[in-house]
Coordinates of C-alpha atoms and ligand atoms in Angstrom, one line a residue:
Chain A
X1 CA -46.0 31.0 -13.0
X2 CA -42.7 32.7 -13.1
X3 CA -42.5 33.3 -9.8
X4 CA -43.5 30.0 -8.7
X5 CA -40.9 28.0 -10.6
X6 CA -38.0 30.5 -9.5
X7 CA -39.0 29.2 -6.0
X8 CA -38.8 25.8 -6.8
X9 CA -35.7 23.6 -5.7
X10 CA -36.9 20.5 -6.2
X11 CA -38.6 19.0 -9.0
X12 CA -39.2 15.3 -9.0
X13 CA -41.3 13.8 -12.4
X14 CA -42.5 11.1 -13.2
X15 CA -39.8 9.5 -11.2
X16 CA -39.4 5.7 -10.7
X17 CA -36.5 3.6 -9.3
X18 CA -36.6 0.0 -9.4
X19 CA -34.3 -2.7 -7.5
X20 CA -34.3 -5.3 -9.7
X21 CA -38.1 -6.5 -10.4
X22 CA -38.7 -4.3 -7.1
X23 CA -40.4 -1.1 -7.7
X24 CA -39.7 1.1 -4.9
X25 CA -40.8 4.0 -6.3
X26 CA -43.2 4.1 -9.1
X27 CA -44.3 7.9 -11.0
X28 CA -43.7 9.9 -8.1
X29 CA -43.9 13.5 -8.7
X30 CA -43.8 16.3 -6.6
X31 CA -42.5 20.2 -6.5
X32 CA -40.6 21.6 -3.8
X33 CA -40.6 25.6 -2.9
X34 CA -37.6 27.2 -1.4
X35 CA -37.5 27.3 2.8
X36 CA -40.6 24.9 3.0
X37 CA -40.7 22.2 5.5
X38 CA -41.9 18.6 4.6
X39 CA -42.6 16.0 6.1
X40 CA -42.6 12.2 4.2
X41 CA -44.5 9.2 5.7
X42 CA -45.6 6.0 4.8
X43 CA -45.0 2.5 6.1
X44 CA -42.0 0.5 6.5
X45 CA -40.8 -0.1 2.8
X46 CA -42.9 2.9 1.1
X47 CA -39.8 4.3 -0.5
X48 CA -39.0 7.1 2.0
X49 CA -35.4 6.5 2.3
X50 CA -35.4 5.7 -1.1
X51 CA -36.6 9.3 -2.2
X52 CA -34.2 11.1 -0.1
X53 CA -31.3 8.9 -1.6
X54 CA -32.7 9.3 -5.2
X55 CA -32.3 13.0 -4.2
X56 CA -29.1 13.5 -3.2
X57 CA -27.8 11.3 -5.7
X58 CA -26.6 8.0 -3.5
X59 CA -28.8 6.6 -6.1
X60 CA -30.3 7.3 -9.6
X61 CA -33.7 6.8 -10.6
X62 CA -34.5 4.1 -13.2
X63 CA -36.5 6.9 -15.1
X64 CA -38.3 10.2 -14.9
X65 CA -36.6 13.8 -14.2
X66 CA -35.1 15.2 -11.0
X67 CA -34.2 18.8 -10.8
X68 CA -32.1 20.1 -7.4
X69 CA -31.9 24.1 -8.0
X70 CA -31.9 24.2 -11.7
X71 CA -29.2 20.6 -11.9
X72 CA -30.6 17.9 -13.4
X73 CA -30.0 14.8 -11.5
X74 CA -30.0 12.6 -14.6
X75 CA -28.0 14.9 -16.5
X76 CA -24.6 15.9 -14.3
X77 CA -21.5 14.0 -14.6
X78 CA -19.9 11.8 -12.1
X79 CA -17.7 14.2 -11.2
X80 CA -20.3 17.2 -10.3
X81 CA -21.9 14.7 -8.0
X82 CA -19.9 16.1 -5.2
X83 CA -20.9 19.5 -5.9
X84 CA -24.4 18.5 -5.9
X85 CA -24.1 17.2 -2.5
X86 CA -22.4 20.0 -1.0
X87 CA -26.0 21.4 -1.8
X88 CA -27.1 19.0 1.1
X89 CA -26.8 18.5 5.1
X90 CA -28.0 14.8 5.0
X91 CA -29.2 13.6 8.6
X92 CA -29.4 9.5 8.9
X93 CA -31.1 7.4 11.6
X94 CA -28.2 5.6 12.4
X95 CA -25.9 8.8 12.7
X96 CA -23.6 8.2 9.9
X97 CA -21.0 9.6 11.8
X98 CA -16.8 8.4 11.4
X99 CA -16.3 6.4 14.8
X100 CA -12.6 7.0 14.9
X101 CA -12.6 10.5 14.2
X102 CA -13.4 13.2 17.1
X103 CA -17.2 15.7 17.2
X104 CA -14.9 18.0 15.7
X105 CA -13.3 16.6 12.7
X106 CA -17.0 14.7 12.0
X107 CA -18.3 18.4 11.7
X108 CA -15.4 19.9 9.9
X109 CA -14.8 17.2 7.6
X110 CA -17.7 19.0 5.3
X111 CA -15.9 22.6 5.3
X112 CA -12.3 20.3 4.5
X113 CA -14.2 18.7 1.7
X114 CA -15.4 21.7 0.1
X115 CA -11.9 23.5 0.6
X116 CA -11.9 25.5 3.7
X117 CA -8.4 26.6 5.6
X118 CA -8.0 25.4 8.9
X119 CA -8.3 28.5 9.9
X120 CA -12.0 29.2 8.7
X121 CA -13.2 25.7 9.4
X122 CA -12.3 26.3 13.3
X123 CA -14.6 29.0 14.3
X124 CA -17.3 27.5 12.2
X125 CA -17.6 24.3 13.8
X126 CA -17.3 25.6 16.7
X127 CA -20.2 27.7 16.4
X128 CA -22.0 25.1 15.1
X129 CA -21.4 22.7 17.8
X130 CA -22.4 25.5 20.3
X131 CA -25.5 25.7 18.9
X132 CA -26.5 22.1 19.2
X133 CA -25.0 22.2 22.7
X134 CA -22.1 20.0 22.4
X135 CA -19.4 22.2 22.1
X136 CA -18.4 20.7 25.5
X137 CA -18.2 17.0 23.6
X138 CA -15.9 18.4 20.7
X139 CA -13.1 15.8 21.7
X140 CA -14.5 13.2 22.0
X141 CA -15.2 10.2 19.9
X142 CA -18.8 9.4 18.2
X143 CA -18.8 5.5 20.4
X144 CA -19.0 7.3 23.7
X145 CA -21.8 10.1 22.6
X146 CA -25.2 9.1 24.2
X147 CA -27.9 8.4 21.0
X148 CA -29.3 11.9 21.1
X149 CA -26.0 14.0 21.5
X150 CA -24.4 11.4 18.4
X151 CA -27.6 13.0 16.5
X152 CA -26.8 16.4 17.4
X153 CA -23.7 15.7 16.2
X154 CA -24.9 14.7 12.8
X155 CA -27.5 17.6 12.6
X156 CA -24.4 19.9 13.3
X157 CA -22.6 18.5 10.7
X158 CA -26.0 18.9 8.2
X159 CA -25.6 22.3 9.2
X160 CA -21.9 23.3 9.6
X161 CA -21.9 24.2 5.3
X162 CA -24.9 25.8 5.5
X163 CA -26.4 23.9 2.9
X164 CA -29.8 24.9 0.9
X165 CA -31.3 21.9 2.0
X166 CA -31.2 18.7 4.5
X167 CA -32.5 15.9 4.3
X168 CA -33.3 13.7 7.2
X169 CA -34.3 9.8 7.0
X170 CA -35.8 9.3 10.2
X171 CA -34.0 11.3 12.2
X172 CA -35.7 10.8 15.8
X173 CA -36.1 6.8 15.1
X174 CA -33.3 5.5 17.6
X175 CA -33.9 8.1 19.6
X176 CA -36.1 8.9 23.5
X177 CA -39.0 11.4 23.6
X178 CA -36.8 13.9 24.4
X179 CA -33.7 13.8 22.5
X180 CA -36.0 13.4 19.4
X181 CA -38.1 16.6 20.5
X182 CA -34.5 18.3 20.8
X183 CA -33.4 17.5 17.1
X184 CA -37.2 18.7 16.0
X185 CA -36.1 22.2 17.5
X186 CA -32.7 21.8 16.1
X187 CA -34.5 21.1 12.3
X188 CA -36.8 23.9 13.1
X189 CA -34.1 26.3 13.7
X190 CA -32.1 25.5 10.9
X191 CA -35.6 25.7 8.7
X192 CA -36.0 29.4 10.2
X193 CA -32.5 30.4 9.4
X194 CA -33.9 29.6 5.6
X195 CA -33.0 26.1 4.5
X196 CA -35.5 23.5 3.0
X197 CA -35.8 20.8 5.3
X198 CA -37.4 17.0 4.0
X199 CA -37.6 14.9 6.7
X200 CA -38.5 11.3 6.0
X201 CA -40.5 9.7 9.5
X202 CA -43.2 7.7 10.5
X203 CA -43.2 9.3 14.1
X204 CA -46.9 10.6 13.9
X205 CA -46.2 12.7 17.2
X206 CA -43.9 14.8 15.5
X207 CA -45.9 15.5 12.5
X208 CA -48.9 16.6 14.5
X209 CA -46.6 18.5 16.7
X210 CA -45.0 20.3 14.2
X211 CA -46.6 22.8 11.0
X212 CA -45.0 21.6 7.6
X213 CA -46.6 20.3 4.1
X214 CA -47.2 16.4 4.9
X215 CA -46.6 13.9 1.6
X216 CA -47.3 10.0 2.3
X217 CA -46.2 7.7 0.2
X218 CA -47.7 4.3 -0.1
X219 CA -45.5 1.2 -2.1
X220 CA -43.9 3.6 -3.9
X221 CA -46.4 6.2 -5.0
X222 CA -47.5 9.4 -3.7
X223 CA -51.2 8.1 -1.3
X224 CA -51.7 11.8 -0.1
X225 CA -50.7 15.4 0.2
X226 CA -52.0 17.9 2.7
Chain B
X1 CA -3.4 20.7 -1.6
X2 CA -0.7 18.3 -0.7
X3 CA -0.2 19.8 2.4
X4 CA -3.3 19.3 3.6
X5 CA -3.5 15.6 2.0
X6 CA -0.6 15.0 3.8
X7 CA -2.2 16.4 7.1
X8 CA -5.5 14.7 6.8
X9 CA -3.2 11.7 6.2
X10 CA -1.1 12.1 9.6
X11 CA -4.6 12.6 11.8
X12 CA -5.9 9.0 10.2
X13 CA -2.7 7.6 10.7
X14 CA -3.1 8.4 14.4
X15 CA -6.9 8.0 14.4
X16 CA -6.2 4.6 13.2
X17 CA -3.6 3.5 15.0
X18 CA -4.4 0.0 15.2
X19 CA -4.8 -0.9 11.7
X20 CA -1.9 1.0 10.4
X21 CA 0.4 -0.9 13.3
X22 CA -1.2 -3.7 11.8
X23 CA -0.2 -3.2 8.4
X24 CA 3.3 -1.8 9.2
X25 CA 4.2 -4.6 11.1
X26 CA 3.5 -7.2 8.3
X27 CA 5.1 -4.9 6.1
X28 CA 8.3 -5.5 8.3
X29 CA 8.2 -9.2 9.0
X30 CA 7.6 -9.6 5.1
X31 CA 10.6 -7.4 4.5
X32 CA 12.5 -8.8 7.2
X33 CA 11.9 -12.5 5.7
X34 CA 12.8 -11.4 2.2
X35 CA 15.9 -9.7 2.7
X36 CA 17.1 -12.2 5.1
X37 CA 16.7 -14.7 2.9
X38 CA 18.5 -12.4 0.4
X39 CA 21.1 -11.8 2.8
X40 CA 22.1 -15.7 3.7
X41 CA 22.0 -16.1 -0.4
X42 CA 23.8 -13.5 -1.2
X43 CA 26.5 -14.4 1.6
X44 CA 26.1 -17.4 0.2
X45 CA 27.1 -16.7 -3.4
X46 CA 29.8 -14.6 -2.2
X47 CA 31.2 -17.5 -0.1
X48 CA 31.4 -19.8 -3.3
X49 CA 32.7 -17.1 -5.1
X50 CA 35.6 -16.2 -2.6
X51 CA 36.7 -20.0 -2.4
X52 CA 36.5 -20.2 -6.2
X53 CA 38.8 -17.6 -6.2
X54 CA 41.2 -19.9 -5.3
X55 CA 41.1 -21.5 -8.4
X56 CA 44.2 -21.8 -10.9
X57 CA 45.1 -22.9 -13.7
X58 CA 49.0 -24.8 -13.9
X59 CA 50.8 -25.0 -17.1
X60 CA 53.7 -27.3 -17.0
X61 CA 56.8 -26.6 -19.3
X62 CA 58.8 -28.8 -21.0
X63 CA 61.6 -30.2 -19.8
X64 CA 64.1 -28.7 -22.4
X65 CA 62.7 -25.6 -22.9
X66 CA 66.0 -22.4 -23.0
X67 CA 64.9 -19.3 -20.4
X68 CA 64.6 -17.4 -23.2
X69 CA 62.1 -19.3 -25.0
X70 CA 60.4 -19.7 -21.2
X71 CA 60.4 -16.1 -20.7
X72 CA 58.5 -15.6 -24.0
X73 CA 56.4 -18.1 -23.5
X74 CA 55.3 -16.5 -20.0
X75 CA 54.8 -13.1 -21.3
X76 CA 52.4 -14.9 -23.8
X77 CA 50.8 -16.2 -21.4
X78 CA 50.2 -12.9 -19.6
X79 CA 48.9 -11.6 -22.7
X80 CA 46.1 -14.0 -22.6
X81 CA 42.3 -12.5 -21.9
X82 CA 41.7 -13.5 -18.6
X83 CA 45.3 -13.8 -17.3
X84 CA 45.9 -11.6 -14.1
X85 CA 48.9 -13.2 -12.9
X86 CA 52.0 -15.7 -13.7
X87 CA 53.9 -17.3 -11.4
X88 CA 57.0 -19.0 -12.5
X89 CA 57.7 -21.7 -9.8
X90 CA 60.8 -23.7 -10.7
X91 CA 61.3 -27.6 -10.5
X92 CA 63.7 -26.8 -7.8
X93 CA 60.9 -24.9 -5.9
X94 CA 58.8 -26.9 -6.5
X95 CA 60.5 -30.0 -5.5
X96 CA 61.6 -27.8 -1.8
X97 CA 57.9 -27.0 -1.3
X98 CA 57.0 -30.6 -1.8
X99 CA 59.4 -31.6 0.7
X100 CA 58.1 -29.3 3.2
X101 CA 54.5 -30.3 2.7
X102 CA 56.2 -34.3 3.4
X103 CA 57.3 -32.8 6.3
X104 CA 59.1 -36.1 8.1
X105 CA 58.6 -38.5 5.6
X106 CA 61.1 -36.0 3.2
X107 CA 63.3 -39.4 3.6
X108 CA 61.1 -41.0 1.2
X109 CA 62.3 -38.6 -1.4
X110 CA 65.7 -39.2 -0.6
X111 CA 65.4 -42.5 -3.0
X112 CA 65.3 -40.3 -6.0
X113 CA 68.6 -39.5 -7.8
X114 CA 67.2 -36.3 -9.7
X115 CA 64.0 -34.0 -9.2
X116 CA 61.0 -35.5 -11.4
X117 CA 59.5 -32.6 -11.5
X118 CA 59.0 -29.4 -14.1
X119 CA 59.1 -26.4 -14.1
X120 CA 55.6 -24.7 -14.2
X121 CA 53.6 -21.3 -14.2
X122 CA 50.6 -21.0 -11.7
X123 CA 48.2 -18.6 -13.4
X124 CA 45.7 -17.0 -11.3
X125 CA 42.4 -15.4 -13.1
X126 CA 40.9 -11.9 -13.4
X127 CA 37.7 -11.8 -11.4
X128 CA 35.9 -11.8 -14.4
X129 CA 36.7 -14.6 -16.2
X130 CA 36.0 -17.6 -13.6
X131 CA 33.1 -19.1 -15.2
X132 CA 34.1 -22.9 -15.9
X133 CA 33.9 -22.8 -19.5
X134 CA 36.1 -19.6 -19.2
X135 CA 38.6 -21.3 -17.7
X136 CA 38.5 -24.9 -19.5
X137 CA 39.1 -22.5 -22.6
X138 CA 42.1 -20.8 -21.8
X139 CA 42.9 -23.9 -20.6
X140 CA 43.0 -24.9 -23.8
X141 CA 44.3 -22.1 -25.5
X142 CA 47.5 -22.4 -22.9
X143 CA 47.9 -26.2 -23.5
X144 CA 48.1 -25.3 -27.2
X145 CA 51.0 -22.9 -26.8
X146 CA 54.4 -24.3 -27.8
X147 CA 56.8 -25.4 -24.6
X148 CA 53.8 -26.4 -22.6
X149 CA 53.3 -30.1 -21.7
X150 CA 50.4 -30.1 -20.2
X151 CA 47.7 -27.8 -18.5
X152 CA 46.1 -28.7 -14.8
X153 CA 43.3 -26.8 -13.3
X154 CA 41.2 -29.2 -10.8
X155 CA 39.2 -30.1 -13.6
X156 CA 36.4 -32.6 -11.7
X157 CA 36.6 -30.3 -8.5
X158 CA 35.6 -27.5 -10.5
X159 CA 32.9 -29.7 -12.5
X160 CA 31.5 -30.6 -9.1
X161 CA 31.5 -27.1 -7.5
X162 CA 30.1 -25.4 -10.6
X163 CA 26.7 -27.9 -10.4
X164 CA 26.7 -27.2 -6.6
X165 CA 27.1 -23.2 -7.6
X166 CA 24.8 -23.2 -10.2
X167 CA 22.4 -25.1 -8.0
X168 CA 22.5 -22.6 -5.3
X169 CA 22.0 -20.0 -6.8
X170 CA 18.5 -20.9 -8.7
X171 CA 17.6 -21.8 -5.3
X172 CA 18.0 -19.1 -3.7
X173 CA 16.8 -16.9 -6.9
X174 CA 13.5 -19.4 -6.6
X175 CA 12.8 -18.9 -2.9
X176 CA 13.7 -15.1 -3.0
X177 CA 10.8 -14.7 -5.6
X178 CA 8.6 -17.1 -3.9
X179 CA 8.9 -14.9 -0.8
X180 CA 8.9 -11.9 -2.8
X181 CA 5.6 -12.6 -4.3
X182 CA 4.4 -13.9 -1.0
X183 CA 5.3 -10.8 0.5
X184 CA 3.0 -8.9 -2.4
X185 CA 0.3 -10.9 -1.6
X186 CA 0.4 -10.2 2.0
X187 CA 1.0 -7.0 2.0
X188 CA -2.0 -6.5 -0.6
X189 CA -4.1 -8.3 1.3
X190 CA -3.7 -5.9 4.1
X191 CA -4.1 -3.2 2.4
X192 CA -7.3 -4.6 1.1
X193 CA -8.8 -6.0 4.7
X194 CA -8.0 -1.8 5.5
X195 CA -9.7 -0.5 2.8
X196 CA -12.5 -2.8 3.2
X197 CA -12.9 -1.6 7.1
X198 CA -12.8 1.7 6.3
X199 CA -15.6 1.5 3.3
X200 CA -18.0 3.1 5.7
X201 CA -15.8 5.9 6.8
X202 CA -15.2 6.5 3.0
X203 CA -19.1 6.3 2.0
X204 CA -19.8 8.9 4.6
X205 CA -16.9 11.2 3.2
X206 CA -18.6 10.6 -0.1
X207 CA -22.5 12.1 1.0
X208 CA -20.9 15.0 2.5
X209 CA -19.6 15.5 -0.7
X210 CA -16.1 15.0 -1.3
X211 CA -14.7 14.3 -4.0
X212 CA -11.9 11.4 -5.5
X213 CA -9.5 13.2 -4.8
X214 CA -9.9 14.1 -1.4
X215 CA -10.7 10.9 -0.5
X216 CA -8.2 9.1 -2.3
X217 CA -4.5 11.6 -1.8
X218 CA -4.4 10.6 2.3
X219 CA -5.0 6.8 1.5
X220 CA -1.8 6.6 -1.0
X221 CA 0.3 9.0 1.6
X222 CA -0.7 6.4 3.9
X223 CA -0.6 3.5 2.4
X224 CA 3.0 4.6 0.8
X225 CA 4.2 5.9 3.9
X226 CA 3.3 2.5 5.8
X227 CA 5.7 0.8 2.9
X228 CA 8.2 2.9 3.9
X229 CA 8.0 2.7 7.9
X230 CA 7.5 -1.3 7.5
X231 CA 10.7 -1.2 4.7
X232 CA 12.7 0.2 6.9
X233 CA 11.6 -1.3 10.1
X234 CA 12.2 -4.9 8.6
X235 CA 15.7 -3.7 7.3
X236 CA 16.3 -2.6 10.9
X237 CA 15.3 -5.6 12.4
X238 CA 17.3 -7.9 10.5
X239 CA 20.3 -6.2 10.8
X240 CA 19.7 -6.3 15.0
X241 CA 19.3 -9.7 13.9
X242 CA 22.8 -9.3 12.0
X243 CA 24.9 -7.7 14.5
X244 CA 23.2 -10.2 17.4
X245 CA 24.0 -13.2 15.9
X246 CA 26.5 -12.7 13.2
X247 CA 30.2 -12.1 15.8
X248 CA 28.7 -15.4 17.5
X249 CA 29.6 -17.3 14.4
X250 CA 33.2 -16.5 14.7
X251 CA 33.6 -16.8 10.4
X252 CA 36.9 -15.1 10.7
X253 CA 38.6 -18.1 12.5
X254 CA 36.8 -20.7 10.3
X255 CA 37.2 -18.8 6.7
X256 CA 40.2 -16.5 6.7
X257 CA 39.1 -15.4 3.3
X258 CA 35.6 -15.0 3.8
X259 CA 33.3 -12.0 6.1
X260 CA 29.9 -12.0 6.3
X261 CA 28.6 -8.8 5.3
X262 CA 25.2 -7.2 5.9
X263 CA 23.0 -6.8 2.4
X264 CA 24.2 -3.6 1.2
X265 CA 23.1 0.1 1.4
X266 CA 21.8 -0.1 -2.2
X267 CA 19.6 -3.4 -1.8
X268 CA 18.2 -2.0 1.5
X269 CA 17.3 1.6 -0.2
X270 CA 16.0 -0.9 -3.1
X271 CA 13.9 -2.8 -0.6
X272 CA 11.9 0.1 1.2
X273 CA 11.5 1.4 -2.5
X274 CA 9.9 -1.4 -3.4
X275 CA 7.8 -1.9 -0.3
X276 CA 6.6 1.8 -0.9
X277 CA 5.6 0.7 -4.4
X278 CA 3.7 -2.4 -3.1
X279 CA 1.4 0.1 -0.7
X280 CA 0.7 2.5 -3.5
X281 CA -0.2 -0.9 -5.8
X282 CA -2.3 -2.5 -3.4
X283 CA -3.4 0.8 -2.7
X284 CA -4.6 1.8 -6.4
X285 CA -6.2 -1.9 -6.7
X286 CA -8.3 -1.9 -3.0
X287 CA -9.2 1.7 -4.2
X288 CA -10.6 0.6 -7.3
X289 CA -12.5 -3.0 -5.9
X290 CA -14.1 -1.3 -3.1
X291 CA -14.4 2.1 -3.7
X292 CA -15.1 2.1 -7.1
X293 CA -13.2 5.3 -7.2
Ligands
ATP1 N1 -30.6 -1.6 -2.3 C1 -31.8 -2.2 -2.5 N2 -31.9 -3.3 -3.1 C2 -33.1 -3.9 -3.2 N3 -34.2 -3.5 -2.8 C3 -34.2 -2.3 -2.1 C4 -33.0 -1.6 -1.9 N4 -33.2 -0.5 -1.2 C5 -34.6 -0.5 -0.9 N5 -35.1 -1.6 -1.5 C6 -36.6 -1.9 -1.4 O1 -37.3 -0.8 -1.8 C7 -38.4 -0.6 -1.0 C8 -38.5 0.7 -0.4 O2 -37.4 0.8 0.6 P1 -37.2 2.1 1.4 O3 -36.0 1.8 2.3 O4 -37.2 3.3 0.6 O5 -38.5 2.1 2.4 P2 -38.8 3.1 3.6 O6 -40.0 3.7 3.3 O7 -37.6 3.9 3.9 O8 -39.0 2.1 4.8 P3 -38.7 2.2 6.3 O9 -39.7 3.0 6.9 O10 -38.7 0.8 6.8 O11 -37.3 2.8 6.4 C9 -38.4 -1.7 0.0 O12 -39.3 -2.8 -0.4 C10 -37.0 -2.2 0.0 O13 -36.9 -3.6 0.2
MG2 MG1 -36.2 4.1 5.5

């Protein structure tokens, strides 16, 4: 019992967030461990983005308990809310990233954030961006990046504070068969090196292509876990 | 931390190129309109103020008045609050200047068997104390001294010029602070339009957790340091403007007494001041509609 809740990072009871009369979650509960891999599915308007926001705080739930390593959501202050999302690499569908600033200041706008030197934040990216293979790209500007290489970008910048966990709403959903297989190894690789990846998609493919813990969620509740 | 504010702040500045041009150049044509406007009143004023200069007051003395008793009477005079000098001009001068000013028709006053006129004191003010109820009242106070006959000072002129004066210069004060605020609004505006372009940019900073601060030092450098560059590129344009167009007017050959001058080093310095003030205001109030910071 010990054991198991020390390996818990994420604790969602009883949670519920409602959009006016909406209900777009209602008494979901469910236990993360440390370094495992989910996947969450569902149809369009099932809550999946909804979750991920709930968990990273871009929204608070209308009632019922969220814990992210030990922090309860519903508890900490406006002004922790930055720390808490230092705690995340957060991956979008539509890439999220600043058009007008270069691959390189995207990526090492995180380490800036959470108080880096110059001077630490350079190698870093550039690692990073190495091993997403766009170090070539770091340059250039997010509008000329093809779909899959802005992703890469973005998964780089999930990455670059090597957080304890991403989160990734659809992450392949703009994307060709290929570029979408690339950021699945990419997510792999960064679930190896010991983060707790939550990926929100409805890409079937890449579920039964890939090993991980599978929760579906159905209007707003949890319809099955396997 | 500053330092690095500041840096963050120069990279957006040239990452955004566009919208800060944008907003620096309607910083500048605001200023430029303001203190253009304040320039042509202020020249104004100081054109009114520079023929009313002109103004004095003439006390003539009686006609059997002793030099003693006139001497007395003249250091009285100089006494007076106001007073900065006295003239003494004596019926005989007087009567020789009025036959120059005749000119050819100085015949006409050959008729006359003995000078008509008195002798008098021209009294020129201090610069202080040309308000036209400062001057009707030592007016008075000179007409009441003894010896003196009567007191002259271009009474309905003045009455005339003081409405046209005062008139002016609520003019120009109303369409000064019409612009000014116009200016405000502009300039707010802008500030707004950029913030409101830039929500998403600012919403991304937010999820990859930073925090007020961060986000919010750059835009005041910025936005304060577009106040200043569009501050001091209006002043600079206007006084291109100035120099251009200014020697063209020839003023010295029309007013001898009057020169344009160019608004002065303190309500330039004043100017980019307050247009810095104006981008950290509209700043702080775009920040707090639609950032919710
Ligand atoms: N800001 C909001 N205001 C009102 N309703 C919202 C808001 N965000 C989400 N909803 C509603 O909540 C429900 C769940 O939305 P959510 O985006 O979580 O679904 P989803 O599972 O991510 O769907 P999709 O697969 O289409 O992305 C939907 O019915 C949606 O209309
Ligand atoms: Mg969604």
């Amino acid at each position: 019992m010990h054991a198991e809740r020390k390996n818990t990072i994420i604790r969602m009871f009883n949670v519920s967030k409602r959009y006016g009369k909406m209900e777009a979650l209602s008494n979901l509960s469910l236990e993360v461990r440390k370094n495992e891999f989910i996947f969450v599915t569902g149809p369009s308007g099932a809550g999946k983005s909804t979750m991920i926001k709930l968990l990273y705080k871009g929204e608070s739930a209308s009632s019922g308990a969220i814990l992210v390593d030990g922090m309860n959501l519903a508890r900490i202050s406006r002004k922790q809310i930055p720390m808490l999302r230092r705690q995340f690499g957060v991956i979008f569908q539509d890439f999220k990233l600043i058009p007008t600033k270069t691959v390189f200041q995207n990526v090492a706008l995180v380490l800036a954030v959470a108080g880096l030197k110059p001077k630490e934040i350079y190698p870093r990216v550039m690692d990073v961006l190495e091993r997403v293979g766009i170090d070539d790209r770091a340059e250039e500007f997010p509008p000329v990046l093809s779909g899959g290489e802005k992703q890469r970008v973005a998964v780089a910048r999930a990455m670059v504070g090597g957080p304890k966990i991403v989160l990734a709403d659809e992450p392949t959903g703009s994307l060709d068969p290929d570029s979408a297989a690339h950021i699945f190894q990419l997510l792999r690789a960064v679930h190896e090196a010991g983060a707790t990846v939550i990926v929100a998609t409805h890409d079937q493919q890449m579920i039964n292509n890939h090993d991980g813990r599978v929760v579906r969620l159905e209007k707003g509740r949890m319809a099955r876990e396997n | 931390m500053l330092i690095f504010a500041a840096k963050r702040a120069l990279t957006d500045i040239v990452n955004n190129k566009f919208l800060h041009i944008v907003s620096i150049v309607t910083i500048a044509l605001s200023v430029f309109i303001v203190s253009a406007f304040s320039l042509f009143f202020n020249n104004a004023t100081d054109f009114l103020d520079a023929w009313r200069t002109g103004v004095r007051v003439i006390a003539y003395v009686g006609a059997n008045v002793t030099e003693p008793q006139r001497t007395r009477l003249e250091e009285t005079i100089r006494n007076l609050n106001g007073v900065s000098v006295v003239e003494f001009i004596s019926k005989d001068d007087a009567f020789n200047d009025l036959k120059q000013k005749i000119g050819q028709q100085s015949s006409l006053l050959d008729g006359l068997d003995k000078n008509p006129l008195p002798d008098s004191f021209e009294i020129t003010l201090t610069d202080s104390y040309r308000r036209l109820e400062d001057i009707e009242k030592l007016s008075q106070s000179i007409g009441g001294l003894p010896y003196v006959e009567d007191v002259e000072y271009a009474q309905k002129w003045l009455h005339r010029f003081n409405g046209i004066y005062n008139l002016f210069k609520v003019t120009g004060l109303v369409l000064v602070s019409i612009f000014f605020i116009a200016t405000l609004l502009i300039i707010a505006n802008t500030i707004r339009l950029i913030m409101y372009s830039r929500r998403e940019e600012i919403e991304i900073m937010r999820i990859i957790g930073a925090d007020e601060e961060f986000i919010k030092y750059p835009l005041f450098l910025e936005a304060v340091a577009q106040g200043f560059l569009g501050g001091v590129a209006g002043i600079l344009m206007l006084y291109l403007a100035f120099i251009l167009t200014v020697p063209n007017l020839a003023p010295e050959t029309v007013f001898s007494f009057f020169e344009i001058r160019f608004i002065s080093v303190k309500f330039s310095l004043t100017i980019v001041l307050c247009s810095m003030m104006i981008g950290w205001v509209g700043c702080f109030f775009s920040i707090r509609k639609f950032l919710k910071l």
